[in-house]
């Protein structure tokens, strides 16, 4: 039986190689399986949990759609839409926030990281963000959710919320408990400047990430400047232990090359980093530049991008309105 796939990406600009390898590359593969039903959401409601410039947000929503399409997601085969276009997401998020427990949300590590030291100043939305994410997934009866490793805890929470809703209201199997789809290798791409930190949109230094809109010179320069260690390239997987930067760069190579970490490590065993970096930048340029050029091309035609979203909103609304009707019935509205 085909899978029902749902996933989301925040339109906060600077979509990077981590987003691509951890998530979007998988979206494309799942979209290419004819029996799968895929829904990919530009999660603009999630984006405003931290301050956004409205003009920038609008631009970034379109840029995220362009990135989906440029990466190979076919809007004819998948539903691509923006979250704020379907009101049911906000409504169901409220209902589920009355099911989820404070204790569960208090354990979310991403909130702790994003809120930083001054939690009192974080928005309420940032705190309850994973409940909205659960609403996204559960509204569409998604069976599988492809994400990077950093979303694992949010998906576990989504499963808990679904189970509690079903138990509380005595509706076994009504909300479908989804399975995360997290790759074994390469599900956490790290910063080019620090192998212990996640590659991230919000990191101040642009040298820490490869953006999907970077040009060839930027890519070559960033890889040249990427942190390594003074030793020659590791001889084997065991030799990678404790060498976070080498592990990350080899992981990027392997993932883009559709090979394993093991075979990529063997390919460069004992060589010096500069030789490896040369091949790595060539590979990134070959894989990312066509995407980056396609994004730029697509961004010249806003009306086309907007029509993809409009069409997606219409299709998603049809599915969501049926589910929310049943949810309201069950709750007693
Ligand atoms: P977001 O927008 O932060 O990231 C989008 C996707 O990219 C993955 N990712 C990474 N993967 C590997 N290495 C990295 N360094 C890296 N950085 C980001 C993320 O894991 C994610 O899959 N809450 C979500 C969006 C969301 C969602 C949903 C996802 C909202 N509703 C429903 C799935 C289902 C987020 O903020 O992703």
Tab-separated table of C-alpha atoms and ligand atoms in Angstrom:
chain	number	residue	atom	x	y	z
A	1	UNK	CA	0.000	0.000	0.000
A	2	UNK	CA	1.188	3.527	-0.743
A	3	UNK	CA	2.279	5.853	2.001
A	4	UNK	CA	0.625	9.109	2.961
A	5	UNK	CA	3.499	11.520	3.292
A	6	UNK	CA	3.376	14.884	5.016
A	7	UNK	CA	6.238	17.226	5.763
A	8	UNK	CA	6.876	20.914	6.247
A	9	UNK	CA	9.628	23.467	5.814
A	10	UNK	CA	9.705	26.928	7.378
A	11	UNK	CA	9.933	29.839	4.950
A	12	UNK	CA	12.579	31.683	6.918
A	13	UNK	CA	15.126	32.163	4.120
A	14	UNK	CA	18.569	30.635	3.710
A	15	UNK	CA	17.413	27.113	2.909
A	16	UNK	CA	20.651	25.177	3.063
A	17	UNK	CA	22.372	21.898	2.348
A	18	UNK	CA	21.136	20.511	5.693
A	19	UNK	CA	17.511	21.123	4.705
A	20	UNK	CA	18.220	19.559	1.317
A	21	UNK	CA	20.062	16.426	2.448
A	22	UNK	CA	18.078	15.939	5.661
A	23	UNK	CA	14.640	16.502	4.159
A	24	UNK	CA	14.003	17.844	0.643
A	25	UNK	CA	16.076	15.194	-1.179
A	26	UNK	CA	13.886	12.554	0.482
A	27	UNK	CA	10.725	14.449	-0.427
A	28	UNK	CA	11.772	14.128	-4.071
A	29	UNK	CA	12.349	10.385	-3.792
A	30	UNK	CA	9.028	9.837	-2.026
A	31	UNK	CA	7.264	12.014	-4.595
A	32	UNK	CA	8.625	9.767	-7.335
A	33	UNK	CA	6.962	6.624	-5.953
A	34	UNK	CA	3.659	6.532	-7.869
A	35	UNK	CA	1.664	4.909	-5.044
A	36	UNK	CA	2.612	7.573	-2.472
A	37	UNK	CA	0.346	10.531	-1.745
A	38	UNK	CA	2.591	13.430	-0.804
A	39	UNK	CA	1.803	16.749	0.832
A	40	UNK	CA	4.579	19.317	1.300
A	41	UNK	CA	3.730	22.350	3.343
A	42	UNK	CA	5.392	25.750	3.544
A	43	UNK	CA	4.837	26.301	7.255
A	44	UNK	CA	4.376	30.065	7.409
A	45	UNK	CA	2.473	29.896	10.730
A	46	UNK	CA	5.520	28.261	12.263
A	47	UNK	CA	7.778	30.955	10.806
A	48	UNK	CA	6.076	33.755	12.787
A	49	UNK	CA	6.900	32.107	16.130
A	50	UNK	CA	9.954	34.369	15.858
A	51	UNK	CA	9.786	37.918	14.496
A	52	UNK	CA	9.558	38.148	10.703
A	53	UNK	CA	9.606	41.103	8.353
A	54	UNK	CA	6.289	40.733	6.457
A	55	UNK	CA	7.845	41.593	3.082
A	56	UNK	CA	10.691	39.144	3.613
A	57	UNK	CA	8.257	36.459	4.750
A	58	UNK	CA	6.230	36.816	1.570
A	59	UNK	CA	9.391	36.526	-0.503
A	60	UNK	CA	10.583	33.526	1.496
A	61	UNK	CA	7.283	31.680	1.089
A	62	UNK	CA	7.703	31.912	-2.683
A	63	UNK	CA	11.367	31.010	-2.435
A	64	UNK	CA	10.506	27.856	-0.487
A	65	UNK	CA	7.989	26.802	-3.149
A	66	UNK	CA	10.620	27.515	-5.799
A	67	UNK	CA	13.109	25.371	-3.872
A	68	UNK	CA	10.681	22.457	-3.695
A	69	UNK	CA	10.024	22.606	-7.424
A	70	UNK	CA	13.660	23.259	-8.389
A	71	UNK	CA	14.752	20.258	-6.295
A	72	UNK	CA	12.441	17.999	-8.289
A	73	UNK	CA	9.094	17.891	-6.484
A	74	UNK	CA	6.406	17.804	-9.130
A	75	UNK	CA	3.409	19.941	-8.105
A	76	UNK	CA	1.231	17.777	-10.329
A	77	UNK	CA	2.116	14.683	-8.320
A	78	UNK	CA	2.221	16.292	-4.855
A	79	UNK	CA	0.248	18.897	-3.002
A	80	UNK	CA	2.390	21.965	-2.275
A	81	UNK	CA	0.658	24.597	-0.166
A	82	UNK	CA	1.178	27.178	2.545
A	83	UNK	CA	-0.084	26.427	6.013
A	84	UNK	CA	-1.856	29.751	6.634
A	85	UNK	CA	-4.002	29.097	3.553
A	86	UNK	CA	-5.846	26.289	5.357
A	87	UNK	CA	-7.490	27.600	8.530
A	88	UNK	CA	-8.003	24.089	9.919
A	89	UNK	CA	-4.321	23.976	10.973
A	90	UNK	CA	-4.787	26.762	13.516
A	91	UNK	CA	-8.148	25.435	14.687
A	92	UNK	CA	-6.916	21.897	15.237
A	93	UNK	CA	-3.753	23.190	16.890
A	94	UNK	CA	-5.983	24.834	19.523
A	95	UNK	CA	-7.969	21.656	20.111
A	96	UNK	CA	-4.797	19.596	20.391
A	97	UNK	CA	-3.235	22.117	22.744
A	98	UNK	CA	-6.036	21.187	25.128
A	99	UNK	CA	-4.974	17.535	24.812
A	100	UNK	CA	-1.189	17.979	25.043
A	101	UNK	CA	0.297	18.352	28.539
A	102	UNK	CA	2.599	21.112	29.789
A	103	UNK	CA	4.992	18.454	31.044
A	104	UNK	CA	5.373	17.067	27.526
A	105	UNK	CA	6.141	20.459	26.011
A	106	UNK	CA	8.520	21.331	28.822
A	107	UNK	CA	10.750	18.505	27.633
A	108	UNK	CA	11.185	19.851	24.085
A	109	UNK	CA	14.882	20.542	23.576
A	110	UNK	CA	14.402	22.705	20.480
A	111	UNK	CA	12.364	25.223	22.489
A	112	UNK	CA	15.100	25.374	25.095
A	113	UNK	CA	17.726	25.967	22.392
A	114	UNK	CA	15.688	28.549	20.485
A	115	UNK	CA	14.382	30.427	23.514
A	116	UNK	CA	17.891	30.633	24.939
A	117	UNK	CA	18.503	32.045	28.378
A	118	UNK	CA	15.560	34.410	28.489
A	119	UNK	CA	12.565	32.066	28.208
A	120	UNK	CA	10.206	34.713	29.567
A	121	UNK	CA	10.671	36.699	26.378
A	122	UNK	CA	9.988	33.824	23.961
A	123	UNK	CA	6.611	33.914	22.218
A	124	UNK	CA	3.878	31.541	23.356
A	125	UNK	CA	3.830	30.325	19.759
A	126	UNK	CA	7.456	29.215	19.985
A	127	UNK	CA	6.549	27.145	23.033
A	128	UNK	CA	3.442	25.525	21.557
A	129	UNK	CA	4.995	25.170	18.092
A	130	UNK	CA	5.170	21.332	18.242
A	131	UNK	CA	1.393	21.188	18.832
A	132	UNK	CA	0.812	23.075	15.581
A	133	UNK	CA	3.187	20.630	13.922
A	134	UNK	CA	1.075	17.746	15.263
A	135	UNK	CA	-2.040	19.405	13.833
A	136	UNK	CA	-0.342	19.657	10.415
A	137	UNK	CA	0.393	15.960	10.344
A	138	UNK	CA	-2.780	14.585	11.952
A	139	UNK	CA	-5.175	16.594	9.756
A	140	UNK	CA	-4.051	14.609	6.733
A	141	UNK	CA	-3.891	11.112	8.283
A	142	UNK	CA	-0.208	11.062	7.328
A	143	UNK	CA	1.379	7.640	7.754
A	144	UNK	CA	4.984	8.788	7.238
A	145	UNK	CA	6.785	12.037	7.975
A	146	UNK	CA	10.225	12.562	6.381
A	147	UNK	CA	12.350	14.905	8.508
A	148	UNK	CA	15.890	15.515	9.680
A	149	UNK	CA	17.052	14.232	13.039
A	150	UNK	CA	16.299	17.521	14.844
A	151	UNK	CA	12.537	16.960	14.408
A	152	UNK	CA	12.517	13.498	15.996
A	153	UNK	CA	11.342	14.681	19.408
A	154	UNK	CA	8.531	16.736	17.863
A	155	UNK	CA	7.306	13.671	16.032
A	156	UNK	CA	7.312	11.623	19.208
A	157	UNK	CA	5.172	14.336	20.775
A	158	UNK	CA	2.816	14.206	17.781
A	159	UNK	CA	2.425	10.456	18.316
A	160	UNK	CA	1.682	10.988	22.022
A	161	UNK	CA	-0.908	13.654	21.247
A	162	UNK	CA	-2.656	11.414	18.686
A	163	UNK	CA	-2.775	8.516	21.134
A	164	UNK	CA	-4.068	10.656	23.982
A	165	UNK	CA	-6.783	12.201	21.802
A	166	UNK	CA	-7.915	8.734	20.680
A	167	UNK	CA	-7.935	7.462	24.292
A	168	UNK	CA	-9.584	10.522	25.833
A	169	UNK	CA	-12.445	10.466	23.363
A	170	UNK	CA	-12.662	6.672	22.961
A	171	UNK	CA	-12.036	6.826	19.201
A	172	UNK	CA	-9.476	4.124	18.572
A	173	UNK	CA	-7.323	4.736	15.494
A	174	UNK	CA	-9.170	7.961	14.565
A	175	UNK	CA	-6.065	10.132	14.599
A	176	UNK	CA	-3.428	8.127	12.754
A	177	UNK	CA	-0.177	7.690	14.661
A	178	UNK	CA	2.523	8.598	12.100
A	179	UNK	CA	5.949	7.033	11.580
A	180	UNK	CA	8.976	9.304	11.287
A	181	UNK	CA	11.158	8.755	8.217
A	182	UNK	CA	14.643	9.721	9.358
A	183	UNK	CA	17.627	8.513	7.382
A	184	UNK	CA	20.133	6.380	9.281
A	185	UNK	CA	23.091	8.336	7.948
A	186	UNK	CA	23.198	12.054	7.042
A	187	UNK	CA	20.068	13.038	8.984
A	188	UNK	CA	22.028	15.742	10.791
A	189	UNK	CA	24.284	17.919	8.650
A	190	UNK	CA	26.606	20.006	10.778
A	191	UNK	CA	28.013	23.539	10.479
A	192	UNK	CA	31.058	23.944	8.217
A	193	UNK	CA	32.666	25.985	10.979
A	194	UNK	CA	31.951	23.695	13.938
A	195	UNK	CA	31.257	19.976	13.595
A	196	UNK	CA	29.398	19.890	16.905
A	197	UNK	CA	26.710	22.393	15.814
A	198	UNK	CA	23.844	21.786	13.420
A	199	UNK	CA	23.965	23.564	10.053
A	200	UNK	CA	21.304	26.184	10.566
A	201	UNK	CA	19.497	29.090	8.892
A	202	UNK	CA	19.845	31.215	11.975
A	203	UNK	CA	23.627	30.906	12.410
A	204	UNK	CA	25.103	34.371	11.916
A	205	UNK	CA	28.128	33.328	9.859
A	206	UNK	CA	27.124	32.533	6.286
A	207	UNK	CA	30.376	30.541	5.996
A	208	UNK	CA	28.813	27.913	8.285
A	209	UNK	CA	26.406	26.685	5.607
A	210	UNK	CA	25.959	26.126	1.874
A	211	UNK	CA	22.757	27.911	0.876
A	212	UNK	CA	20.722	26.438	-1.940
A	213	UNK	CA	20.979	29.823	-3.677
A	214	UNK	CA	24.802	30.087	-3.447
A	215	UNK	CA	26.792	30.479	-6.650
A	216	UNK	CA	29.826	28.432	-7.688
A	217	UNK	CA	32.409	30.811	-6.221
A	218	UNK	CA	30.611	30.968	-2.885
A	219	UNK	CA	30.459	27.163	-2.677
A	220	UNK	CA	34.137	26.732	-3.527
A	221	UNK	CA	35.124	29.422	-1.031
A	222	UNK	CA	33.001	27.999	1.783
A	223	UNK	CA	34.390	24.490	1.330
A	224	UNK	CA	37.936	25.873	1.149
A	225	UNK	CA	37.358	27.647	4.470
A	226	UNK	CA	35.490	24.751	6.109
A	227	UNK	CA	37.064	23.613	9.371
A	228	UNK	CA	39.084	20.379	9.320
A	229	UNK	CA	41.745	18.889	11.562
A	230	UNK	CA	45.514	18.633	11.078
A	231	UNK	CA	45.565	14.864	10.431
A	232	UNK	CA	45.379	13.223	6.992
A	233	UNK	CA	41.953	11.963	5.883
A	234	UNK	CA	40.688	9.080	8.056
A	235	UNK	CA	41.581	5.565	6.959
A	236	UNK	CA	38.265	3.961	7.856
A	237	UNK	CA	35.009	4.499	9.726
A	238	UNK	CA	36.631	3.760	13.081
A	239	UNK	CA	39.258	6.389	12.408
A	240	UNK	CA	36.436	8.961	12.072
A	241	UNK	CA	35.606	8.769	15.753
A	242	UNK	CA	35.978	12.138	17.464
A	243	UNK	CA	36.788	13.855	14.133
A	244	UNK	CA	33.494	15.679	13.787
A	245	UNK	CA	34.414	17.940	10.869
A	246	UNK	CA	35.890	15.112	8.773
A	247	UNK	CA	32.818	13.027	9.510
A	248	UNK	CA	30.467	15.827	8.457
A	249	UNK	CA	32.282	16.663	5.207
A	250	UNK	CA	32.534	12.989	4.248
A	251	UNK	CA	28.853	12.600	5.117
A	252	UNK	CA	27.944	15.461	2.781
A	253	UNK	CA	30.059	13.874	0.050
A	254	UNK	CA	28.473	10.445	0.543
A	255	UNK	CA	24.931	11.734	0.679
A	256	UNK	CA	25.256	13.867	-2.477
A	257	UNK	CA	26.995	10.988	-4.230
A	258	UNK	CA	24.311	8.492	-3.111
A	259	UNK	CA	27.006	6.320	-1.549
A	260	UNK	CA	27.763	5.253	2.013
A	261	UNK	CA	29.967	6.953	4.571
A	262	UNK	CA	32.096	3.830	4.603
A	263	UNK	CA	32.856	3.773	0.887
A	264	UNK	CA	33.443	7.520	0.753
A	265	UNK	CA	35.866	7.294	3.673
A	266	UNK	CA	37.758	4.516	1.897
A	267	UNK	CA	37.902	6.542	-1.326
A	268	UNK	CA	39.868	9.332	0.355
A	269	UNK	CA	41.725	7.301	2.995
A	270	UNK	CA	45.082	8.831	3.934
A	271	UNK	CA	44.862	11.670	1.343
A	272	UNK	CA	45.141	15.262	2.420
A	273	UNK	CA	42.105	17.433	3.020
A	274	UNK	CA	42.808	19.830	0.157
A	275	UNK	CA	42.488	17.053	-2.423
A	276	UNK	CA	39.231	15.877	-0.842
A	277	UNK	CA	37.888	19.418	-0.575
A	278	UNK	CA	38.526	19.947	-4.272
A	279	UNK	CA	36.384	16.910	-5.162
A	280	UNK	CA	33.777	17.821	-2.580
A	281	UNK	CA	33.267	21.335	-3.945
A	282	UNK	CA	33.057	19.944	-7.462
A	283	UNK	CA	30.335	17.524	-6.351
A	284	UNK	CA	28.380	20.198	-4.468
A	285	UNK	CA	28.624	22.552	-7.447
A	286	UNK	CA	27.384	19.813	-9.816
A	287	UNK	CA	24.415	18.955	-7.601
A	288	UNK	CA	23.446	22.324	-6.147
A	289	UNK	CA	24.087	24.838	-8.948
A	290	UNK	CA	21.365	23.391	-11.223
A	291	UNK	CA	18.934	23.731	-8.292
A	292	UNK	CA	20.121	27.222	-7.459
A	293	UNK	CA	19.762	28.317	-11.099
A	294	UNK	CA	16.297	26.819	-11.335
A	295	UNK	CA	15.252	28.609	-8.115
A	296	UNK	CA	16.367	31.926	-9.643
A	297	UNK	CA	14.471	31.178	-12.850
A	298	UNK	CA	11.293	30.262	-10.965
A	299	UNK	CA	11.528	33.403	-8.852
A	300	UNK	CA	11.143	35.478	-12.022
A	301	UNK	CA	7.566	34.325	-12.301
A	302	UNK	CA	5.683	34.950	-9.069
A	303	UNK	CA	2.315	34.267	-10.670
A	304	UNK	CA	3.363	30.699	-11.485
A	305	UNK	CA	4.547	30.098	-7.906
A	306	UNK	CA	1.372	31.652	-6.501
A	307	UNK	CA	-0.763	29.441	-8.717
A	308	UNK	CA	1.022	26.337	-7.386
A	309	UNK	CA	0.168	27.462	-3.844
A	310	UNK	CA	-3.432	28.325	-4.694
A	311	UNK	CA	-3.963	24.950	-6.303
A	312	UNK	CA	-2.310	23.257	-3.307
A	313	UNK	CA	-4.431	25.189	-0.804
A	314	UNK	CA	-7.573	24.108	-2.627
A	315	UNK	CA	-6.581	20.440	-2.611
A	316	UNK	CA	-5.329	20.469	0.994
A	317	UNK	CA	-8.504	22.259	2.177
A	318	UNK	CA	-10.660	19.488	0.753
A	319	UNK	CA	-8.841	16.851	2.823
A	320	UNK	CA	-8.517	18.989	5.948
A	321	UNK	CA	-12.146	20.134	6.034
A	322	UNK	CA	-13.387	16.532	6.204
A	323	UNK	CA	-11.051	15.688	9.047
A	324	UNK	CA	-11.800	18.801	11.094
A	325	UNK	CA	-15.526	18.197	10.731
A	326	UNK	CA	-15.055	14.781	12.366
A	327	UNK	CA	-12.741	16.203	15.023
A	328	UNK	CA	-15.342	18.826	15.999
A	329	UNK	CA	-18.047	16.172	16.129
A	330	UNK	CA	-15.903	13.984	18.407
A	331	UNK	CA	-15.028	16.896	20.716
A	332	UNK	CA	-18.718	17.786	21.084
A	333	UNK	CA	-18.960	21.066	19.163
B	1	LIG	P1	12.776	23.414	9.433
B	1	LIG	O1	12.146	24.403	8.537
B	1	LIG	O2	13.659	23.896	10.524
B	1	LIG	O3	13.632	22.398	8.559
B	1	LIG	C1	13.084	21.745	7.425
B	1	LIG	C2	13.624	20.322	7.353
B	1	LIG	O4	15.048	20.338	7.250
B	1	LIG	C3	15.606	19.486	8.256
B	1	LIG	N1	16.905	20.048	8.687
B	1	LIG	C4	18.057	19.361	8.705
B	1	LIG	N2	18.341	18.093	8.358
B	1	LIG	C5	19.633	17.699	8.496
B	1	LIG	N3	20.631	18.507	8.923
B	1	LIG	C6	20.386	19.791	9.280
B	1	LIG	N4	21.369	20.581	9.689
B	1	LIG	C7	19.040	20.264	9.168
B	1	LIG	N5	18.449	21.460	9.432
B	1	LIG	C8	17.142	21.309	9.141
B	1	LIG	C9	14.584	19.489	9.376
B	1	LIG	O5	14.712	18.360	10.196
B	1	LIG	C10	13.282	19.503	8.599
B	1	LIG	O6	12.902	18.191	8.225
B	1	LIG	N6	9.106	22.019	12.531
B	1	LIG	C11	9.655	21.831	11.227
B	1	LIG	C12	8.685	22.118	10.110
B	1	LIG	C13	7.350	21.443	10.232
B	1	LIG	C14	7.063	20.086	9.954
B	1	LIG	C15	5.639	19.941	10.154
B	1	LIG	C16	7.832	18.999	9.562
B	1	LIG	C17	6.175	22.050	10.569
B	1	LIG	N7	5.163	21.139	10.515
B	1	LIG	C18	5.041	18.729	9.956
B	1	LIG	C19	7.199	17.781	9.388
B	1	LIG	C20	5.814	17.645	9.582
B	1	LIG	C21	10.844	22.762	11.054
B	1	LIG	O7	10.954	23.762	11.698
B	1	LIG	O8	11.680	22.416	10.030
